[in-house]
Each structure stands twice: as structure tokens, then as C-alpha cells.
PDB file of C-alpha atoms in Angstrom:
ATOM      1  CA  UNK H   1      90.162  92.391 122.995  1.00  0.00           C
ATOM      2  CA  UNK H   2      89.462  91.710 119.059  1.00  0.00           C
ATOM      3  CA  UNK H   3      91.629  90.967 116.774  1.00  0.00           C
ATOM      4  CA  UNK H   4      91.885  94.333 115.187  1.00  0.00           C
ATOM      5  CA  UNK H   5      92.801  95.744 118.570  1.00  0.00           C
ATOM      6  CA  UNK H   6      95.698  93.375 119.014  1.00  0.00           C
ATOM      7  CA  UNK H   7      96.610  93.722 115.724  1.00  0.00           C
ATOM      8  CA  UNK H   8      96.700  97.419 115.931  1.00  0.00           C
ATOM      9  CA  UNK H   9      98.528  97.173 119.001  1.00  0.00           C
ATOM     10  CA  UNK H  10     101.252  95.153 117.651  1.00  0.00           C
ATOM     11  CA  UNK H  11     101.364  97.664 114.602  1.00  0.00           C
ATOM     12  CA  UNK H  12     101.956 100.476 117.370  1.00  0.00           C
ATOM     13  CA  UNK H  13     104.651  98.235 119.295  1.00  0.00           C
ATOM     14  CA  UNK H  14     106.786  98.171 115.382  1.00  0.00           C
ATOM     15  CA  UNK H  15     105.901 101.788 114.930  1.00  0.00           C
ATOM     16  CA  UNK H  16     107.708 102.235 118.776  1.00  0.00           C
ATOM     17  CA  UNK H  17     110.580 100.040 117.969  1.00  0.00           C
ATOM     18  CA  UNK H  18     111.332 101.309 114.774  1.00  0.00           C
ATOM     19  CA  UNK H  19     111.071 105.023 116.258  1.00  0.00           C
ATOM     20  CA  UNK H  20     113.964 104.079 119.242  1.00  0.00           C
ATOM     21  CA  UNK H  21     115.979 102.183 116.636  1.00  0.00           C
ATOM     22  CA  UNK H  22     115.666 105.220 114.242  1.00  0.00           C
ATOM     23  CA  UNK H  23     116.393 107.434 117.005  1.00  0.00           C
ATOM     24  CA  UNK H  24     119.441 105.777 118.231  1.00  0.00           C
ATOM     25  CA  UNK H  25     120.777 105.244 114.743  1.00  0.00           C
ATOM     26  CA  UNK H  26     121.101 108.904 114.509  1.00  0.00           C
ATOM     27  CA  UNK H  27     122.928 109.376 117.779  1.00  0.00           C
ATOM     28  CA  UNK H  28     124.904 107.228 117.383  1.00  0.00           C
ATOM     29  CA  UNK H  29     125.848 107.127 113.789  1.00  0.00           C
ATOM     30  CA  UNK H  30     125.244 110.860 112.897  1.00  0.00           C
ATOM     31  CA  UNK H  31     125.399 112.855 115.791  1.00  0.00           C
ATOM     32  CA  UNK H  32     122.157 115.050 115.233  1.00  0.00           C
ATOM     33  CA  UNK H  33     120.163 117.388 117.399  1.00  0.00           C
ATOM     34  CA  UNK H  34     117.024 116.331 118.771  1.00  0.00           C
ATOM     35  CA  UNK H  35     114.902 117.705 115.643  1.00  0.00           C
ATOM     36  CA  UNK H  36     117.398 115.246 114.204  1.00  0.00           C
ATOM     37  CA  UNK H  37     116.859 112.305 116.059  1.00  0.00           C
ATOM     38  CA  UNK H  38     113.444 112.955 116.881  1.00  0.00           C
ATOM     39  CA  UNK H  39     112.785 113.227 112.904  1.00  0.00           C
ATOM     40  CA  UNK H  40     114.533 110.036 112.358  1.00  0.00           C
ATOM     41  CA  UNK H  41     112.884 108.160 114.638  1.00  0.00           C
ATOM     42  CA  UNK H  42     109.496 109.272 112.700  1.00  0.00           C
ATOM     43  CA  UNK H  43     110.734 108.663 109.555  1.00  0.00           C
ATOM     44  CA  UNK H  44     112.415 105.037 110.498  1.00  0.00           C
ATOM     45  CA  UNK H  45     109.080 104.126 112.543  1.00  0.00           C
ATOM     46  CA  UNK H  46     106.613 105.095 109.351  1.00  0.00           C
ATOM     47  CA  UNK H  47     108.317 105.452 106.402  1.00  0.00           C
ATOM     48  CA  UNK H  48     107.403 101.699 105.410  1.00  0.00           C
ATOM     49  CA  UNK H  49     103.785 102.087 106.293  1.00  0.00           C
ATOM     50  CA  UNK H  50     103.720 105.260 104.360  1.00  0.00           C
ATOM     51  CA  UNK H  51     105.146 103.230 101.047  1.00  0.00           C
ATOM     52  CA  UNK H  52     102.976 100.490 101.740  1.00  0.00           C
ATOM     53  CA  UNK H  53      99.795 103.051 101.624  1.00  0.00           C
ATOM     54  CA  UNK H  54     100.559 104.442  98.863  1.00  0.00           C
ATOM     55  CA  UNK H  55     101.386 101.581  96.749  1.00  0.00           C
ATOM     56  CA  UNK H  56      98.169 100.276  97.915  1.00  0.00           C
ATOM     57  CA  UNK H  57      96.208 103.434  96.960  1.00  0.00           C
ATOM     58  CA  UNK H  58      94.964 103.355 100.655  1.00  0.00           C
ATOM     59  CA  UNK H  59      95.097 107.708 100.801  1.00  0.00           C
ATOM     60  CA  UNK H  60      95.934 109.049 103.006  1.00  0.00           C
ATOM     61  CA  UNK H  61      97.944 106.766 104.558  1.00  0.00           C
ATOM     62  CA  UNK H  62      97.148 105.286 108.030  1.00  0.00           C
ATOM     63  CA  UNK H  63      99.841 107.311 109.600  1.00  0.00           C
ATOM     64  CA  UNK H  64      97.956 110.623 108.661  1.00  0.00           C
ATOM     65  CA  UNK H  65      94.734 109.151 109.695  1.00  0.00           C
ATOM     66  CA  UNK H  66      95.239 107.702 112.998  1.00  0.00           C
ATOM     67  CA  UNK H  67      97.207 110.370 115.238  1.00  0.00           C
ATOM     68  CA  UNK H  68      98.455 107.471 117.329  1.00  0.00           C
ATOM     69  CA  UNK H  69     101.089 106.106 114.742  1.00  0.00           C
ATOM     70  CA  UNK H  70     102.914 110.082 115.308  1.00  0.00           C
ATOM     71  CA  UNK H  71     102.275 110.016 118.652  1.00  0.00           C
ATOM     72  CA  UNK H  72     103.841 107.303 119.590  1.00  0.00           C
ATOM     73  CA  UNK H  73     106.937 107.504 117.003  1.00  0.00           C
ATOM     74  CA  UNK H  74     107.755 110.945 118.231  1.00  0.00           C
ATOM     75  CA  UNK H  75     107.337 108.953 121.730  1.00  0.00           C
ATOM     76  CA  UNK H  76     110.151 106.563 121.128  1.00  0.00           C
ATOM     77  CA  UNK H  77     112.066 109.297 119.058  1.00  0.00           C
ATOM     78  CA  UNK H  78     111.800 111.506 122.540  1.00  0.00           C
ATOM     79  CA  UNK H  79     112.489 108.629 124.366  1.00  0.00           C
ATOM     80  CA  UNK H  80     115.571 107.872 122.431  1.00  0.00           C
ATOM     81  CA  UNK H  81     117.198 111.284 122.488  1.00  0.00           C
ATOM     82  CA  UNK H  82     116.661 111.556 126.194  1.00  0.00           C
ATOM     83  CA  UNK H  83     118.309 108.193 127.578  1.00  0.00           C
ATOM     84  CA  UNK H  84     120.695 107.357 124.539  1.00  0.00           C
ATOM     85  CA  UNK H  85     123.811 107.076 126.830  1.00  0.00           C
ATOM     86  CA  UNK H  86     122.252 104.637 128.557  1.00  0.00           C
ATOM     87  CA  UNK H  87     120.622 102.578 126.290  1.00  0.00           C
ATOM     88  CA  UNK H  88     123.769 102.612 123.723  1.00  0.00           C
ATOM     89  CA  UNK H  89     125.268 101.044 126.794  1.00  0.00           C
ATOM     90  CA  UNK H  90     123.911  97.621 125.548  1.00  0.00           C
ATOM     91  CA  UNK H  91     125.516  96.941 122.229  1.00  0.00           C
ATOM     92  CA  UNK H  92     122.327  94.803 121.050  1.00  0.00           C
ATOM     93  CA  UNK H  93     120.121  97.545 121.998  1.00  0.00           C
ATOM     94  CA  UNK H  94     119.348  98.760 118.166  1.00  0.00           C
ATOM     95  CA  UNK H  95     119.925  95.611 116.852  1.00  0.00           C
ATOM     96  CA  UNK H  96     117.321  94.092 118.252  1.00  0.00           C
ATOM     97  CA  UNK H  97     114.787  96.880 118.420  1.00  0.00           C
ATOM     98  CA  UNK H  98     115.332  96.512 114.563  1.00  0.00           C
ATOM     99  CA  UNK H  99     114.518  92.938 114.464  1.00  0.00           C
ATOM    100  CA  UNK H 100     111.039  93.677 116.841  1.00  0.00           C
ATOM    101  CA  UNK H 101     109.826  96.304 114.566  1.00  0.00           C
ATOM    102  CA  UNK H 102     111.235  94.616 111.369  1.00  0.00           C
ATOM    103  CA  UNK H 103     109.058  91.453 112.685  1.00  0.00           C
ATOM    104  CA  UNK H 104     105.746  92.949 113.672  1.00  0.00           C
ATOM    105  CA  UNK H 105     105.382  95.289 110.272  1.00  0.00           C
ATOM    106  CA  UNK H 106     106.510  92.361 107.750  1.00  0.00           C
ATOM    107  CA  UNK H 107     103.467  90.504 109.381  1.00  0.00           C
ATOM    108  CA  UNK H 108     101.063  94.013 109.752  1.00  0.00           C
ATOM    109  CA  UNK H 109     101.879  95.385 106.476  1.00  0.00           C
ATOM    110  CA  UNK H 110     101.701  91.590 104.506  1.00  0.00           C
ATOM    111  CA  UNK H 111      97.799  91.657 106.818  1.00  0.00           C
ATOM    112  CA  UNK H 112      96.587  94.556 105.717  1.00  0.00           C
ATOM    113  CA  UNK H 113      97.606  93.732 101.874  1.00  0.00           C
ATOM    114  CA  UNK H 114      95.712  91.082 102.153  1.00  0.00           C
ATOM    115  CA  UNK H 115      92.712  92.841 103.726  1.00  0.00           C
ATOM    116  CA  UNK H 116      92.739  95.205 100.621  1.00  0.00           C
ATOM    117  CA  UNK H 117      92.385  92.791  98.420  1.00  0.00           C
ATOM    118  CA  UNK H 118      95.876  91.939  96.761  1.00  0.00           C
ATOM    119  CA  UNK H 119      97.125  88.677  95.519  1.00  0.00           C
ATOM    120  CA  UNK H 120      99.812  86.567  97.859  1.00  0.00           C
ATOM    121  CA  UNK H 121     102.809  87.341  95.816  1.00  0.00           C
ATOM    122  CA  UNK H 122     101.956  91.350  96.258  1.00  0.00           C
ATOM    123  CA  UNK H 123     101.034  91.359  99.493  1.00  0.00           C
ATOM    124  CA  UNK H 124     104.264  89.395 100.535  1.00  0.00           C
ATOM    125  CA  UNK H 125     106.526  92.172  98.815  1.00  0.00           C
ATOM    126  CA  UNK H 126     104.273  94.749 100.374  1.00  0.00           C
ATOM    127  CA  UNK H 127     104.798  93.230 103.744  1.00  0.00           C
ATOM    128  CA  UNK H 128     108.613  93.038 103.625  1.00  0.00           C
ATOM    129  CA  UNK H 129     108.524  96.710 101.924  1.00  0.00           C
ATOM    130  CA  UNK H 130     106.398  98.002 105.423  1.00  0.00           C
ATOM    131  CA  UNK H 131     109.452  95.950 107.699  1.00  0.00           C
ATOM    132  CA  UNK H 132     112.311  97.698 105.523  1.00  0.00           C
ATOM    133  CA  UNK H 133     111.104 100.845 103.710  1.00  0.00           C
ATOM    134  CA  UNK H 134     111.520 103.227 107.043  1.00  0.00           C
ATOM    135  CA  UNK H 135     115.173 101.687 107.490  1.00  0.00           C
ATOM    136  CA  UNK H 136     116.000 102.015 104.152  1.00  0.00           C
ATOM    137  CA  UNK H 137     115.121 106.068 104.122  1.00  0.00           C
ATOM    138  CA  UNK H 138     116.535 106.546 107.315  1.00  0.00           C
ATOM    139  CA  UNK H 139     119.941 105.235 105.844  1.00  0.00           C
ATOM    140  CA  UNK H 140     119.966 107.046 102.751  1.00  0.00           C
ATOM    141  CA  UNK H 141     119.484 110.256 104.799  1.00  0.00           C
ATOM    142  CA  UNK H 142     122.287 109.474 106.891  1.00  0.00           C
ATOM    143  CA  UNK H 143     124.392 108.681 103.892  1.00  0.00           C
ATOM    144  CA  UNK H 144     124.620 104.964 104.238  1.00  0.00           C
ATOM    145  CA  UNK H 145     123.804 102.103 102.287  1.00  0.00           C
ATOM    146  CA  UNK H 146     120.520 100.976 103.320  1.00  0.00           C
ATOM    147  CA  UNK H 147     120.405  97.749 105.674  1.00  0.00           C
ATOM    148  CA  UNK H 148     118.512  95.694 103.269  1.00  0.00           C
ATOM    149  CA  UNK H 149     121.062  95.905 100.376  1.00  0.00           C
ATOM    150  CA  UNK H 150     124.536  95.276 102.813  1.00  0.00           C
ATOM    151  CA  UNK H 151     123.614  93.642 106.171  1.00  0.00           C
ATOM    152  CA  UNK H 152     123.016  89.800 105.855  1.00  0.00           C
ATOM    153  CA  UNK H 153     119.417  88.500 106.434  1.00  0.00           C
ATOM    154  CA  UNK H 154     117.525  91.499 106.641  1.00  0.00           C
ATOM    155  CA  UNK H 155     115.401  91.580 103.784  1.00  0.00           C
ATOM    156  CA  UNK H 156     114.774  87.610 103.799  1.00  0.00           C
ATOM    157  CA  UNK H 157     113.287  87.366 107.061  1.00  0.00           C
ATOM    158  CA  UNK H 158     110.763  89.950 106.502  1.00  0.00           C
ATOM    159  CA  UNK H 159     109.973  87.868 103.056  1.00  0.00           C
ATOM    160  CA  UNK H 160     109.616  84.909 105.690  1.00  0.00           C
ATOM    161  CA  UNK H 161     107.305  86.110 107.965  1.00  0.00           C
ATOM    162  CA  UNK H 162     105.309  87.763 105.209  1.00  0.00           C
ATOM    163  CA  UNK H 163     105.196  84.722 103.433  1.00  0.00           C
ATOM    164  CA  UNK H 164     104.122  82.590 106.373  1.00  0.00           C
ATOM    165  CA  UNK H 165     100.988  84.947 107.393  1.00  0.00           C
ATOM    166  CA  UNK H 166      99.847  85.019 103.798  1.00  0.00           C
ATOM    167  CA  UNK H 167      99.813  80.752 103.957  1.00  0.00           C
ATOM    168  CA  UNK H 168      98.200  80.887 107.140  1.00  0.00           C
ATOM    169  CA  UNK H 169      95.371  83.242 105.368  1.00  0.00           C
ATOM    170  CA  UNK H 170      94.971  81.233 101.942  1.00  0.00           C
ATOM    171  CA  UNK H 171      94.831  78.079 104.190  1.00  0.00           C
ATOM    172  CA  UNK H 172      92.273  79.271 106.395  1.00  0.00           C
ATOM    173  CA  UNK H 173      94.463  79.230 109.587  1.00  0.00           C
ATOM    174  CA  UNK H 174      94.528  82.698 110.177  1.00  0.00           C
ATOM    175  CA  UNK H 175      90.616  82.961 109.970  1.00  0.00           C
ATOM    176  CA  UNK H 176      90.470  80.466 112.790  1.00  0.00           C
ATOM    177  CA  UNK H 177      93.776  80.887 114.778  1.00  0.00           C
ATOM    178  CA  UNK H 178      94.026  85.213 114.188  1.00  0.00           C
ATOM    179  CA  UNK H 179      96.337  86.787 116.424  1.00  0.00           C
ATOM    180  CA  UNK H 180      98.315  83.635 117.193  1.00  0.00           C
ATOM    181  CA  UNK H 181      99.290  82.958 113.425  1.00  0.00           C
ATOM    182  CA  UNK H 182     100.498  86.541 113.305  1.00  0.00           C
ATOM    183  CA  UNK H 183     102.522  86.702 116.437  1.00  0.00           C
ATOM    184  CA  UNK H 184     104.169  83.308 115.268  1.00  0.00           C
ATOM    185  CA  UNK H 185     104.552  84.234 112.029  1.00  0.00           C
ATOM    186  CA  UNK H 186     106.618  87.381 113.704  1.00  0.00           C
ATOM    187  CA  UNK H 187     108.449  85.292 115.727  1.00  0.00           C
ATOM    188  CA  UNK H 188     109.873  83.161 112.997  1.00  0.00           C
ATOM    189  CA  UNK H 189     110.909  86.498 111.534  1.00  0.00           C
ATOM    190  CA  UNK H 190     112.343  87.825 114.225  1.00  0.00           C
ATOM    191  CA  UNK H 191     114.803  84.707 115.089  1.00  0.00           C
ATOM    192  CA  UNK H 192     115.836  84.393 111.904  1.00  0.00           C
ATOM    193  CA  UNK H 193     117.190  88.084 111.744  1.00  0.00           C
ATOM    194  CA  UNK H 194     118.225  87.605 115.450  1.00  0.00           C
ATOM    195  CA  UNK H 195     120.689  84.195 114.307  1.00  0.00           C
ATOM    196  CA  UNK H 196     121.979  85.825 111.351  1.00  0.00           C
ATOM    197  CA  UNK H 197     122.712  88.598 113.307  1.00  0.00           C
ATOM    198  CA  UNK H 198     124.510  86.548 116.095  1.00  0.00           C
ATOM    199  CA  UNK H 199     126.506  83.964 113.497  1.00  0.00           C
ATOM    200  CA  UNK H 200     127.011  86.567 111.020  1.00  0.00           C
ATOM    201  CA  UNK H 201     125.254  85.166 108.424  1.00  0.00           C
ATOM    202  CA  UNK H 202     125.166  86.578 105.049  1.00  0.00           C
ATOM    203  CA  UNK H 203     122.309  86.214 102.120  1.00  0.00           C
ATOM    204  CA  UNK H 204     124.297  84.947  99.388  1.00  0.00           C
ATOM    205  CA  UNK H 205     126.902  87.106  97.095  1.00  0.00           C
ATOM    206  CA  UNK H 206     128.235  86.771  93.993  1.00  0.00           C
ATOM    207  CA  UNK H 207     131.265  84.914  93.922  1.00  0.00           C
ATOM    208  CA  UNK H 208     134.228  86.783  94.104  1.00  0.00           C
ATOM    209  CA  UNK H 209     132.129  89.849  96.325  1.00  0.00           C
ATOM    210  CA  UNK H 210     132.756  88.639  99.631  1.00  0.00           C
ATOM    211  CA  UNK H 211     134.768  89.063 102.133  1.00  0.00           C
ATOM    212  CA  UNK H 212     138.147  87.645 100.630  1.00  0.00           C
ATOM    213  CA  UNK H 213     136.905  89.436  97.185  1.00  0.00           C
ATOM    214  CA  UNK H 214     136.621  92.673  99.603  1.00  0.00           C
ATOM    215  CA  UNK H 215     140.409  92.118 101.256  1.00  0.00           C
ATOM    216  CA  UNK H 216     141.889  91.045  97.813  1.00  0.00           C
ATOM    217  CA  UNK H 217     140.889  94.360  96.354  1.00  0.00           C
ATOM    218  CA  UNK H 218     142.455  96.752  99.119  1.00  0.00           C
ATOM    219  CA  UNK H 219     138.673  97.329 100.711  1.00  0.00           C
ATOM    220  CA  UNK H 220     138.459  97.306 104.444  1.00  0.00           C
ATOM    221  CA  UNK H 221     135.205  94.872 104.440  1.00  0.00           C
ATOM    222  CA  UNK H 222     133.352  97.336 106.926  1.00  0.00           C
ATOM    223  CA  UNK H 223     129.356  97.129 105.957  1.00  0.00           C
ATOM    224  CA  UNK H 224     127.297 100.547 105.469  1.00  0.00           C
TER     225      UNK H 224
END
């Protein structure tokens, strides 16, 4: 298999990962019916693509292109609705779906920035935009502050793992090394959402804006 395959195939494993955690989100958080969840799934699992397209000027975006990016969102969004009671079961479940498809798209999206031509610092922002746009639209249409603005290391591993495929390329690595530079440039992402998920870990605040800020003031310190 080429590297384009496995690269597309790791794109598709995001888009499915993203679609469950999208899916599950809105079971669990706002109750829909299946054109609910089902459409939240989509939206979670290509949203980011989508605003990585078009920022690019890459029209139409792969998602309209390729039927297989639909397919298989509306596959984990079906998928979702149907076994929800037992997969929201496991606590962790959405969690770390989020962190798989938040991995693999930082490192796709940052890939095929690069591929069009864009410098390193744009094509690192484009990369973390593809691993947190979806998320960030699904939230807003459930009414909730978007993950990337309230929930502690999200946005900083996707800059991570963006940021260590675009060194591999401008070294020459990932010419020589391909997949494996990508899949370890996910897995750094992906642990480093996965630790500051597990020890609670917060990007930094302004002082006075954390937690003892939050109780001092009367809030009750829940996260969106």
C-alpha cells in the first residue's frame, strides 16, 4: 500500500472517530433524534476538513469530492445512534474517540497544507484548525462553548502534532520515513491530549480566572 493510501486511510479513521464522538456528544449532551445525531456526527467528522479546504482554496472541498468522507461519517453517526447505551457505558468512550480523530486530522490536515504549497507556520494552524474546527461547530450548535476555548490541552496538542509533521517534512524525514513520521507525529498528539485529560491539566489562564477565581466569584467551575 502507498503512502497516499495509508494516508487516506488514516484521514477516513479521524473522519470515523470524529463522526461517533459527534454522534455521542449529541446523545448524550442534547438529546436529539437520529437526523440529530446522525447530522452531528457529519458535521463533527468534516467540519474541520471543510474549513481547511476552503481556506486553502482547494474547491470543492475533499469531502464533496470523495463520497467516502460522507459515507463513512454518516457510518459512525449511524453507528452511534444505534448502540449509544452501550457505548456511553464507558465513560472514556468520547473522550478518547476525540483524542483519535483530533490526532490523525492535526497530522492529515497540517500534510495536505503542505502538499498545496503553504509555508510551515500556515500549514501548522491549518492542521490544528482540521483537528478542532468540526468540534468547535458541533459545540456552538449545541449551545456550548467550544472544546478548544474551555477544556485544557485541546488546542495545543493538535499545534504539537502539526508542528512535528511539518519538521519532519522541512527536514527531509518525512520524504524518507512517510507514513511512520505521520503516525508518530499522531501519537505524540494523541498522549498529550490523553494525559491532560487524565491529570486534568489546564493550558494556562490568566491569573485570577481559574478555578479559585471561578469559586471566589459565586461560579460553579463546571467547563462548557
Amino acid at each position: 500500500m502507498s503512502d497516499a493510501s495509508v494516508l487516506l486511510v488514516l484521514d477516513l479513521a479521524g473522519t470515523f472517530a470524529f463522526a461517533l464522538n459527534g454522534a455521542l456528544t449529541a446523545v448524550r449532551a442534547a438529546h436529539l433524534d437520529i437526523v440529530g445525531v446522525i447530522t452531528l456526527g457529519m458535521i463533527t467528522a468534516v467540519g474541520g476538513g471543510i474549513i481547511r479546504d476552503v481556506l486553502l482554496g482547494a474547491l470543492p472541498p475533499a469531502t464533496f469530492v470523495d463520497w467516502r468522507y460522507l459515507a463513512v461519517a454518516a457510518s459512525g453517526g449511524l453507528i452511534a445512534f444505534l448502540f449509544s447505551r452501550w457505548l456511553t457505558r464507558f465513560t472514556s468512550t468520547i473522550d478518547v474517540l476525540d483524542a483519535a480523530g483530533l490526532s490523525l486530522f492535526a497530522v492529515t490536515g497540517a500534510g495536505k497544507a503542505l502538499e498545496l504549497g503553504v509555508g510551515p507556520a500556515q500549514a501548522i494552524i491549518l492542521g490544528a484548525v482540521t483537528g478542532v474546527g468540526g468540534g468547535t461547530v458541533r459545540d456552538v450548535l449545541i449551545q456550548r462553548v467550544p472544546s478548544v476555548l474551555s477544556s485544557g490541552l485541546y488546542a495545543i496538542p493538535a499545534l504539537v502534532g502539526a508542528a512535528l509533521l511539518v519538521a519532519a517534512d522541512s527536514g527531509g524525514v518525512h520524504n524518507v520515513l512517510g507514513v511512520p513520521v505521520a503516525l508518530g507525529a499522531a501519537m505524540v498528539c494523541f498522549l498529550i491530549r490523553m494525559v491532560g485529560l487524565h491529570f486534568g491539566i489546564d493550558a494556562p489562564k490568566p491569573p485570577g480566572t481559574g478555578r479559585e477565581g471561578s469559586a471566589a466569584s459565586g461560579g460553579d467551575g463546571r467547563r462548557g
